[in-house]
Short mmCIF file of N, CA and C in Angstrom, two decimals:
data_model
loop_
_atom_site.label_atom_id
_atom_site.label_comp_id
_atom_site.label_asym_id
_atom_site.label_seq_id
_atom_site.Cartn_x
_atom_site.Cartn_y
_atom_site.Cartn_z
N UNK A 13 0.84 -1.13 -0.34
CA UNK A 13 -0.08 0.49 -0.28
C UNK A 13 0.79 1.52 0.06
N UNK A 14 0.71 2.48 -0.75
CA UNK A 14 1.55 3.32 -0.92
C UNK A 14 0.35 4.81 -0.82
N UNK A 15 0.61 6.12 -0.51
CA UNK A 15 -0.06 7.01 -0.59
C UNK A 15 1.14 7.75 -0.78
N UNK A 16 0.39 9.22 -1.36
CA UNK A 16 1.40 10.03 -1.97
C UNK A 16 0.73 11.70 -1.20
N UNK A 17 1.25 12.54 -0.38
CA UNK A 17 0.67 13.42 -0.48
C UNK A 17 1.73 15.05 -1.03
N UNK A 18 0.15 15.59 -1.77
CA UNK A 18 0.69 15.86 -2.69
C UNK A 18 0.37 18.08 -2.21
N UNK A 19 1.12 18.89 -1.71
CA UNK A 19 1.04 20.20 -0.95
C UNK A 19 0.08 21.00 -2.33
N UNK A 20 -0.91 21.59 -1.58
CA UNK A 20 -1.64 22.21 -2.04
C UNK A 20 -1.23 24.07 -1.87
N UNK A 21 -1.08 24.53 -0.79
CA UNK A 21 -0.19 25.98 -0.67
C UNK A 21 0.77 26.10 -0.18
N UNK A 22 1.25 27.00 0.50
CA UNK A 22 2.21 27.39 1.06
C UNK A 22 2.26 27.11 3.14
N UNK A 23 1.30 27.00 3.31
CA UNK A 23 1.16 26.13 4.75
C UNK A 23 1.49 24.72 4.47
N UNK A 24 0.08 24.53 5.33
CA UNK A 24 0.12 22.59 6.02
C UNK A 24 -1.06 22.33 5.13
N UNK A 25 -1.45 23.08 3.97
CA UNK A 25 -2.68 22.09 3.05
C UNK A 25 -2.20 20.79 1.92
N UNK A 26 -2.17 19.59 2.14
CA UNK A 26 -2.22 18.48 1.48
C UNK A 26 -3.26 17.88 0.77
N UNK A 27 -2.89 17.22 -0.23
CA UNK A 27 -3.85 16.77 -0.64
C UNK A 27 -3.20 14.95 -1.06
N UNK A 28 -4.13 14.13 0.09
CA UNK A 28 -3.62 12.85 0.13
C UNK A 28 -4.18 11.85 -0.94
N UNK A 29 -3.56 10.94 -1.96
CA UNK A 29 -4.14 10.36 -2.82
C UNK A 29 -3.33 8.71 -3.04
N UNK A 30 -4.51 7.93 -3.09
CA UNK A 30 -3.40 5.88 -2.84
C UNK A 30 -3.69 5.41 -4.53
N UNK A 31 -2.56 4.70 -4.31
CA UNK A 31 -2.52 4.18 -6.03
C UNK A 31 -3.43 3.13 -6.14
N UNK A 32 -4.21 3.02 -5.27
CA UNK A 32 -5.37 2.25 -5.45
C UNK A 32 -6.86 2.60 -5.47
N UNK A 33 -6.93 4.26 -5.64
CA UNK A 33 -7.84 5.17 -6.00
C UNK A 33 -7.85 6.21 -6.55
N UNK A 34 -9.08 6.81 -7.04
CA UNK A 34 -8.39 7.95 -7.87
C UNK A 34 -9.23 9.35 -6.75
N UNK A 35 -9.42 8.02 -5.96
CA UNK A 35 -10.21 9.80 -4.55
C UNK A 35 -9.15 10.20 -4.18
N UNK A 36 -9.77 11.85 -4.05
CA UNK A 36 -8.72 12.19 -3.13
C UNK A 36 -8.81 12.82 -1.73
N UNK A 37 -7.95 12.95 -0.56
CA UNK A 37 -8.65 14.02 0.58
C UNK A 37 -7.49 14.97 0.75
N UNK A 38 -8.73 15.48 1.18
CA UNK A 38 -7.73 17.05 1.83
C UNK A 38 -7.10 17.17 3.31
N UNK A 39 -6.35 17.16 3.63
CA UNK A 39 -5.56 16.93 4.76
C UNK A 39 -4.81 18.84 5.25
N UNK A 40 -5.12 19.83 6.57
CA UNK A 40 -4.90 20.49 6.70
C UNK A 40 -4.56 20.05 8.18
N UNK A 41 -3.88 21.43 8.73
CA UNK A 41 -3.15 21.43 10.55
C UNK A 41 -4.31 22.77 10.94
N UNK A 42 -3.39 22.74 11.83
CA UNK A 42 -4.27 24.38 13.22
C UNK A 42 -3.83 25.67 12.05
N UNK A 43 -4.39 26.83 12.49
CA UNK A 43 -4.20 27.84 12.26
C UNK A 43 -2.83 28.33 12.90
N UNK A 44 -2.42 27.39 13.99
CA UNK A 44 -1.12 28.17 14.64
C UNK A 44 0.34 27.74 13.68
N UNK A 45 -0.18 26.74 13.09
CA UNK A 45 1.02 25.97 11.80
C UNK A 45 0.75 26.29 10.79
N UNK A 46 -0.36 27.23 10.34
CA UNK A 46 -0.25 27.37 8.69
C UNK A 46 -1.54 27.30 8.19
N UNK A 47 -2.53 26.42 9.49
CA UNK A 47 -3.47 25.69 8.51
C UNK A 47 -4.95 26.22 8.11
N UNK A 48 -5.55 26.67 6.75
CA UNK A 48 -6.72 26.86 6.84
C UNK A 48 -8.18 26.61 6.65
N UNK A 49 -8.23 25.36 7.55
CA UNK A 49 -9.61 24.78 7.75
C UNK A 49 -9.60 24.03 5.92
N UNK A 50 -9.49 24.16 5.12
CA UNK A 50 -9.16 23.34 4.35
C UNK A 50 -9.35 21.42 4.07
N UNK A 51 -8.87 21.02 5.07
CA UNK A 51 -9.19 19.39 5.20
C UNK A 51 -9.30 19.28 6.68
N UNK A 52 -8.98 17.43 7.32
CA UNK A 52 -8.74 17.37 8.14
C UNK A 52 -7.74 17.02 8.65
N UNK A 53 -7.60 17.20 9.99
CA UNK A 53 -6.25 17.24 10.89
C UNK A 53 -5.68 15.36 10.97
N UNK A 54 -4.35 15.32 10.60
CA UNK A 54 -4.34 14.08 11.16
C UNK A 54 -4.79 13.23 12.37
N UNK A 55 -5.02 13.67 13.18
CA UNK A 55 -5.67 13.09 14.07
C UNK A 55 -6.86 12.72 14.27
N UNK A 56 -7.94 13.42 13.74
CA UNK A 56 -9.00 13.07 13.35
C UNK A 56 -9.11 11.79 12.00
N UNK A 57 -8.54 12.05 10.86
CA UNK A 57 -8.30 10.33 10.35
C UNK A 57 -7.86 9.55 10.87
N UNK A 58 -7.24 9.79 12.02
CA UNK A 58 -6.74 8.31 12.99
C UNK A 58 -8.26 7.47 13.59
N UNK A 59 -9.41 8.35 13.71
CA UNK A 59 -10.41 8.83 14.34
C UNK A 59 -11.28 8.18 13.65
N UNK A 60 -11.75 8.88 12.10
CA UNK A 60 -12.00 7.99 10.97
C UNK A 60 -11.60 7.03 11.12
N UNK A 61 -10.19 6.18 10.71
CA UNK A 61 -9.88 5.20 10.15
C UNK A 61 -10.51 4.15 11.03
N UNK A 62 -10.43 4.37 12.61
CA UNK A 62 -10.64 3.01 13.51
C UNK A 62 -12.16 3.29 13.52
N UNK A 63 -12.81 4.07 13.36
CA UNK A 63 -14.76 4.08 12.93
C UNK A 63 -15.08 3.30 11.88
N UNK A 64 -14.32 3.43 10.53
CA UNK A 64 -14.89 3.20 9.35
C UNK A 64 -14.53 1.59 9.50
N UNK A 65 -13.08 1.04 9.90
CA UNK A 65 -12.98 0.08 9.75
C UNK A 65 -13.70 -0.64 10.84
N UNK A 66 -13.90 -0.90 11.78
CA UNK A 66 -14.74 -1.23 12.78
C UNK A 66 -16.34 -1.32 12.13
N UNK A 67 -17.02 -0.21 11.56
CA UNK A 67 -18.11 -0.21 11.21
C UNK A 67 -17.98 -1.11 9.79
N UNK A 68 -17.07 -1.19 8.80
CA UNK A 68 -17.22 -2.21 7.81
C UNK A 68 -17.73 -3.60 8.51
N UNK A 69 -16.72 -3.74 9.25
CA UNK A 69 -16.61 -5.37 9.72
C UNK A 69 -17.95 -5.42 10.90
N UNK A 70 -18.19 -4.63 11.26
CA UNK A 70 -20.09 -4.50 11.79
C UNK A 70 -21.10 -5.35 10.62
N UNK A 71 -20.83 -3.97 9.68
CA UNK A 71 -21.86 -4.20 8.51
C UNK A 71 -21.84 -5.94 8.14
N UNK A 72 -20.77 -6.01 7.79
CA UNK A 72 -20.35 -7.34 7.06
C UNK A 72 -21.05 -8.40 7.58
N UNK A 73 -20.81 -8.29 8.99
CA UNK A 73 -21.09 -9.43 10.15
C UNK A 73 -22.22 -9.63 10.25
N UNK A 74 -23.00 -8.41 10.64
CA UNK A 74 -24.82 -8.41 10.44
C UNK A 74 -25.34 -8.74 9.42
N UNK A 75 -24.16 -8.63 8.07
CA UNK A 75 -25.10 -9.03 6.89
C UNK A 75 -25.18 -10.76 7.03
N UNK A 76 -24.09 -11.05 7.12
CA UNK A 76 -24.07 -12.22 7.00
C UNK A 76 -24.83 -13.31 8.11
N UNK A 77 -25.19 -12.37 9.58
CA UNK A 77 -26.26 -12.71 10.47
C UNK A 77 -27.52 -12.52 10.29
N UNK A 78 -27.61 -12.04 8.61
CA UNK A 78 -29.15 -11.83 8.40
C UNK A 78 -30.15 -10.89 9.16
N UNK A 79 -29.50 -9.72 10.03
CA UNK A 79 -30.15 -8.99 10.70
C UNK A 79 -30.99 -7.72 9.77
N UNK A 80 -31.68 -7.46 9.78
CA UNK A 80 -32.03 -6.38 8.88
C UNK A 80 -32.01 -4.98 9.55
N UNK A 81 -30.68 -4.26 8.52
CA UNK A 81 -30.08 -2.73 9.38
C UNK A 81 -30.97 -2.02 8.44
N UNK A 82 -31.52 -0.58 9.17
CA UNK A 82 -32.17 0.19 7.75
C UNK A 82 -30.82 1.28 8.11
N UNK A 83 -30.11 1.39 9.21
CA UNK A 83 -29.24 2.49 9.59
C UNK A 83 -28.30 2.04 10.34
N UNK A 84 -26.71 2.49 10.12
CA UNK A 84 -26.10 2.54 10.97
C UNK A 84 -25.05 4.19 11.27
N UNK A 85 -25.30 4.37 12.29
CA UNK A 85 -24.52 5.80 12.38
C UNK A 85 -23.44 5.28 13.67
N UNK A 86 -22.25 6.19 13.59
CA UNK A 86 -21.19 5.77 14.34
C UNK A 86 -20.78 7.32 14.79
N UNK A 87 -20.44 7.04 16.15
CA UNK A 87 -19.36 8.41 16.58
C UNK A 87 -18.11 7.95 17.24
N UNK A 88 -17.34 8.95 17.27
CA UNK A 88 -16.06 8.38 17.81
C UNK A 88 -15.31 9.41 18.26
N UNK A 89 -14.64 9.13 19.50
CA UNK A 89 -14.32 10.43 20.55
C UNK A 89 -12.76 9.92 21.13
N UNK A 90 -11.94 10.70 20.62
CA UNK A 90 -11.02 10.47 21.93
C UNK A 90 -10.36 11.24 22.33
N UNK A 91 -9.64 10.79 23.43
CA UNK A 91 -8.63 11.70 24.32
C UNK A 91 -7.50 11.50 24.29
N UNK A 92 -6.78 12.84 24.27
CA UNK A 92 -5.37 13.13 23.80
C UNK A 92 -5.01 13.51 25.23
N UNK A 93 -3.52 12.76 25.80
CA UNK A 93 -2.98 13.39 26.85
C UNK A 93 -2.22 14.88 26.09
N UNK A 94 -1.69 15.27 27.92
CA UNK A 94 -1.15 16.90 27.45
C UNK A 94 0.11 17.22 26.85
N UNK A 95 1.07 16.53 27.14
CA UNK A 95 2.33 16.13 26.63
C UNK A 95 2.59 15.96 25.33
N UNK A 96 3.40 16.20 24.83
CA UNK A 96 3.81 16.30 23.29
C UNK A 96 4.66 14.77 22.90
N UNK A 97 4.21 14.32 22.36
CA UNK A 97 3.44 13.78 21.36
C UNK A 97 1.91 14.04 21.71
N UNK A 98 0.98 14.71 21.53
CA UNK A 98 -0.65 14.51 22.04
C UNK A 98 -1.28 13.26 21.16
N UNK A 99 -0.60 11.84 21.79
CA UNK A 99 -1.27 10.56 21.40
C UNK A 99 -2.73 10.55 22.22
N UNK A 100 -3.07 9.74 21.73
CA UNK A 100 -4.56 9.71 22.29
C UNK A 100 -4.52 8.24 23.51
N UNK A 101 -4.64 8.40 24.20
CA UNK A 101 -4.89 7.65 25.73
C UNK A 101 -5.97 6.80 25.43
N UNK A 102 -7.32 7.57 25.01
CA UNK A 102 -8.73 6.51 24.99
C UNK A 102 -9.70 6.94 23.86
N UNK A 103 -10.00 5.87 23.24
CA UNK A 103 -11.02 6.27 22.64
C UNK A 103 -12.50 5.72 22.44
N UNK A 104 -13.39 6.13 22.12
CA UNK A 104 -14.56 5.38 22.27
C UNK A 104 -15.32 5.36 20.99
N UNK A 105 -15.77 4.47 20.81
CA UNK A 105 -16.77 4.56 19.71
C UNK A 105 -17.78 4.02 19.86
N UNK A 106 -19.27 4.61 19.67
CA UNK A 106 -20.56 4.78 20.00
C UNK A 106 -21.29 4.23 18.45
N UNK A 107 -22.04 3.12 18.33
CA UNK A 107 -22.78 2.47 17.10
C UNK A 107 -23.94 2.45 17.49
N UNK A 108 -24.46 3.14 16.80
CA UNK A 108 -26.36 3.28 16.88
C UNK A 108 -27.07 2.79 15.59
N UNK A 109 -27.80 1.05 16.05
CA UNK A 109 -27.84 0.37 15.05
C UNK A 109 -29.75 0.73 14.35
N UNK A 110 -29.88 0.79 13.74
CA UNK A 110 -31.61 1.08 13.30
C UNK A 110 -31.99 0.09 12.00
N UNK A 111 -33.06 -0.87 12.86
CA UNK A 111 -33.65 -2.00 12.04
C UNK A 111 -33.64 -2.62 13.09
N UNK A 112 -34.57 -3.94 12.24
CA UNK A 112 -34.92 -5.26 13.10
C UNK A 112 -33.79 -5.94 13.60
N UNK A 113 -33.51 -6.08 14.34
CA UNK A 113 -31.98 -6.72 14.94
C UNK A 113 -31.58 -7.28 16.25
N UNK A 114 -31.23 -8.63 16.57
CA UNK A 114 -31.49 -8.83 17.18
C UNK A 114 -30.31 -8.65 18.48
N UNK A 115 -30.43 -8.15 19.76
CA UNK A 115 -29.75 -7.38 20.14
C UNK A 115 -28.21 -9.00 20.57
N UNK A 116 -28.75 -9.71 20.97
CA UNK A 116 -27.83 -10.31 21.57
C UNK A 116 -26.61 -10.82 19.98
N UNK A 117 -27.07 -11.05 18.58
CA UNK A 117 -26.15 -11.17 17.88
C UNK A 117 -25.37 -9.77 17.31
N UNK A 118 -25.93 -8.57 17.75
CA UNK A 118 -25.58 -7.10 17.38
C UNK A 118 -24.12 -7.09 18.58
N UNK A 119 -24.72 -7.58 19.34
CA UNK A 119 -23.77 -7.32 20.82
C UNK A 119 -22.50 -8.12 20.45
N UNK A 120 -22.59 -9.74 19.86
CA UNK A 120 -21.49 -10.33 19.22
C UNK A 120 -20.59 -10.28 18.40
N UNK A 121 -21.63 -9.10 17.31
CA UNK A 121 -20.86 -8.99 16.35
C UNK A 121 -20.12 -7.37 16.30
N UNK A 122 -20.52 -7.10 17.16
CA UNK A 122 -19.90 -5.09 17.71
C UNK A 122 -18.32 -5.58 17.92
N UNK A 123 -18.12 -7.05 19.16
CA UNK A 123 -17.31 -7.18 19.79
C UNK A 123 -15.85 -7.73 18.95
N UNK A 124 -16.80 -8.29 18.01
CA UNK A 124 -15.74 -8.98 16.59
C UNK A 124 -15.37 -8.48 15.96
N UNK A 125 -16.43 -7.41 15.55
CA UNK A 125 -15.74 -6.36 14.57
C UNK A 125 -15.01 -5.38 15.39
N UNK A 126 -14.86 -4.85 16.49
CA UNK A 126 -13.95 -4.29 17.07
C UNK A 126 -12.55 -4.74 17.62
N UNK A 127 -12.87 -5.89 17.74
CA UNK A 127 -11.49 -6.87 18.99
C UNK A 127 -10.95 -7.47 17.96
N UNK A 128 -11.63 -7.98 17.02
CA UNK A 128 -10.80 -9.26 16.11
C UNK A 128 -10.59 -8.56 14.74
N UNK A 129 -11.62 -7.90 14.44
CA UNK A 129 -11.29 -8.07 12.82
C UNK A 129 -10.40 -6.44 12.48
N UNK A 130 -10.94 -6.02 13.48
CA UNK A 130 -10.57 -4.10 12.61
C UNK A 130 -9.15 -3.64 12.91
N UNK A 131 -8.09 -3.66 12.09
CA UNK A 131 -6.73 -4.04 11.80
C UNK A 131 -6.32 -2.65 12.81
N UNK A 132 -7.16 -1.41 12.22
CA UNK A 132 -6.68 0.03 12.91
C UNK A 132 -6.15 -0.51 14.70
N UNK A 133 -7.40 -1.07 15.33
CA UNK A 133 -7.80 -1.62 16.61
C UNK A 133 -6.94 -1.87 16.97
N UNK A 134 -6.06 -2.50 16.11
CA UNK A 134 -4.90 -3.31 16.81
C UNK A 134 -4.04 -2.98 17.07
N UNK A 135 -3.24 -2.03 15.94
CA UNK A 135 -2.49 -1.00 16.04
C UNK A 135 -2.32 -0.22 17.37
N UNK A 136 -3.79 0.86 17.43
CA UNK A 136 -3.79 1.64 18.29
C UNK A 136 -3.88 0.65 19.58
N UNK A 137 -4.37 -0.98 19.90
CA UNK A 137 -3.97 -0.45 21.23
C UNK A 137 -3.16 -1.28 21.58
N UNK A 138 -2.17 -2.24 20.52
CA UNK A 138 -0.73 -2.05 20.96
C UNK A 138 -0.20 -0.77 21.07
N UNK A 139 -0.02 -0.19 21.08
CA UNK A 139 0.68 0.90 21.11
C UNK A 139 -0.21 1.87 22.68
N UNK A 140 -1.07 1.06 23.02
CA UNK A 140 -1.27 1.41 24.63
C UNK A 140 -2.85 2.34 24.79
N UNK A 141 -3.47 2.23 23.96
CA UNK A 141 -4.44 2.76 23.64
C UNK A 141 -5.61 2.26 24.06
N UNK A 142 -6.65 3.02 25.10
CA UNK A 142 -7.67 2.34 25.62
C UNK A 142 -8.75 2.21 24.61
N UNK A 143 -9.43 1.28 24.18
CA UNK A 143 -10.66 1.33 23.25
C UNK A 143 -11.90 0.28 24.09
N UNK A 144 -12.86 1.29 23.69
CA UNK A 144 -13.88 1.00 24.68
C UNK A 144 -15.03 1.18 23.28
N UNK A 145 -16.26 0.35 23.03
CA UNK A 145 -17.55 0.06 22.14
C UNK A 145 -18.56 0.58 22.70
N UNK A 146 -19.88 1.12 22.65
CA UNK A 146 -21.23 0.77 22.83
C UNK A 146 -22.08 0.55 22.10
N UNK A 147 -22.73 0.09 21.83
CA UNK A 147 -23.71 -0.47 21.09
C UNK A 147 -25.30 0.42 21.21
N UNK A 148 -26.36 0.90 20.68
CA UNK A 148 -27.72 1.36 20.33
C UNK A 148 -28.41 0.47 19.61
N UNK A 149 -29.63 0.46 19.62
CA UNK A 149 -30.26 -0.48 18.64
C UNK A 149 -31.72 0.29 18.92
N UNK A 150 -32.30 1.07 17.92
CA UNK A 150 -33.55 1.72 17.51
C UNK A 150 -34.50 0.55 16.78
N UNK A 151 -35.09 0.02 17.65
CA UNK A 151 -36.53 -0.84 16.90
C UNK A 151 -37.29 0.02 15.91
N UNK A 152 -37.60 -0.72 14.80
CA UNK A 152 -38.54 0.40 13.73
C UNK A 152 -39.52 -0.12 13.89
#
């Protein structure tokens, strides 16, 4: 896997691309280092990576379980330490499912998705980040 970052201005706005896709992602930093709010920040992307990795796996598992999922919403919140580097110390993933879903199956699916199949989770957890998750099911 390989990505490329291309500078977009004289500040810290970059455009990221991957050799496997034509999709471009805008990345920018805070104003304190020349950012202009033209993209997501790197640590936000870490949370996005964890949330998307987990929900991709959760979606796949729920489909295999033949659960009828109308919608999935994910919120990921991270706390960072004060000293530099400001790494994450704790991250919480909140899944909200809507549909006709068996709670026991969904709870097992979420555990597998987050703790077994999500490679982003494993990288962060091995680095000492505490990762928790919760599951809310809204019936139709």
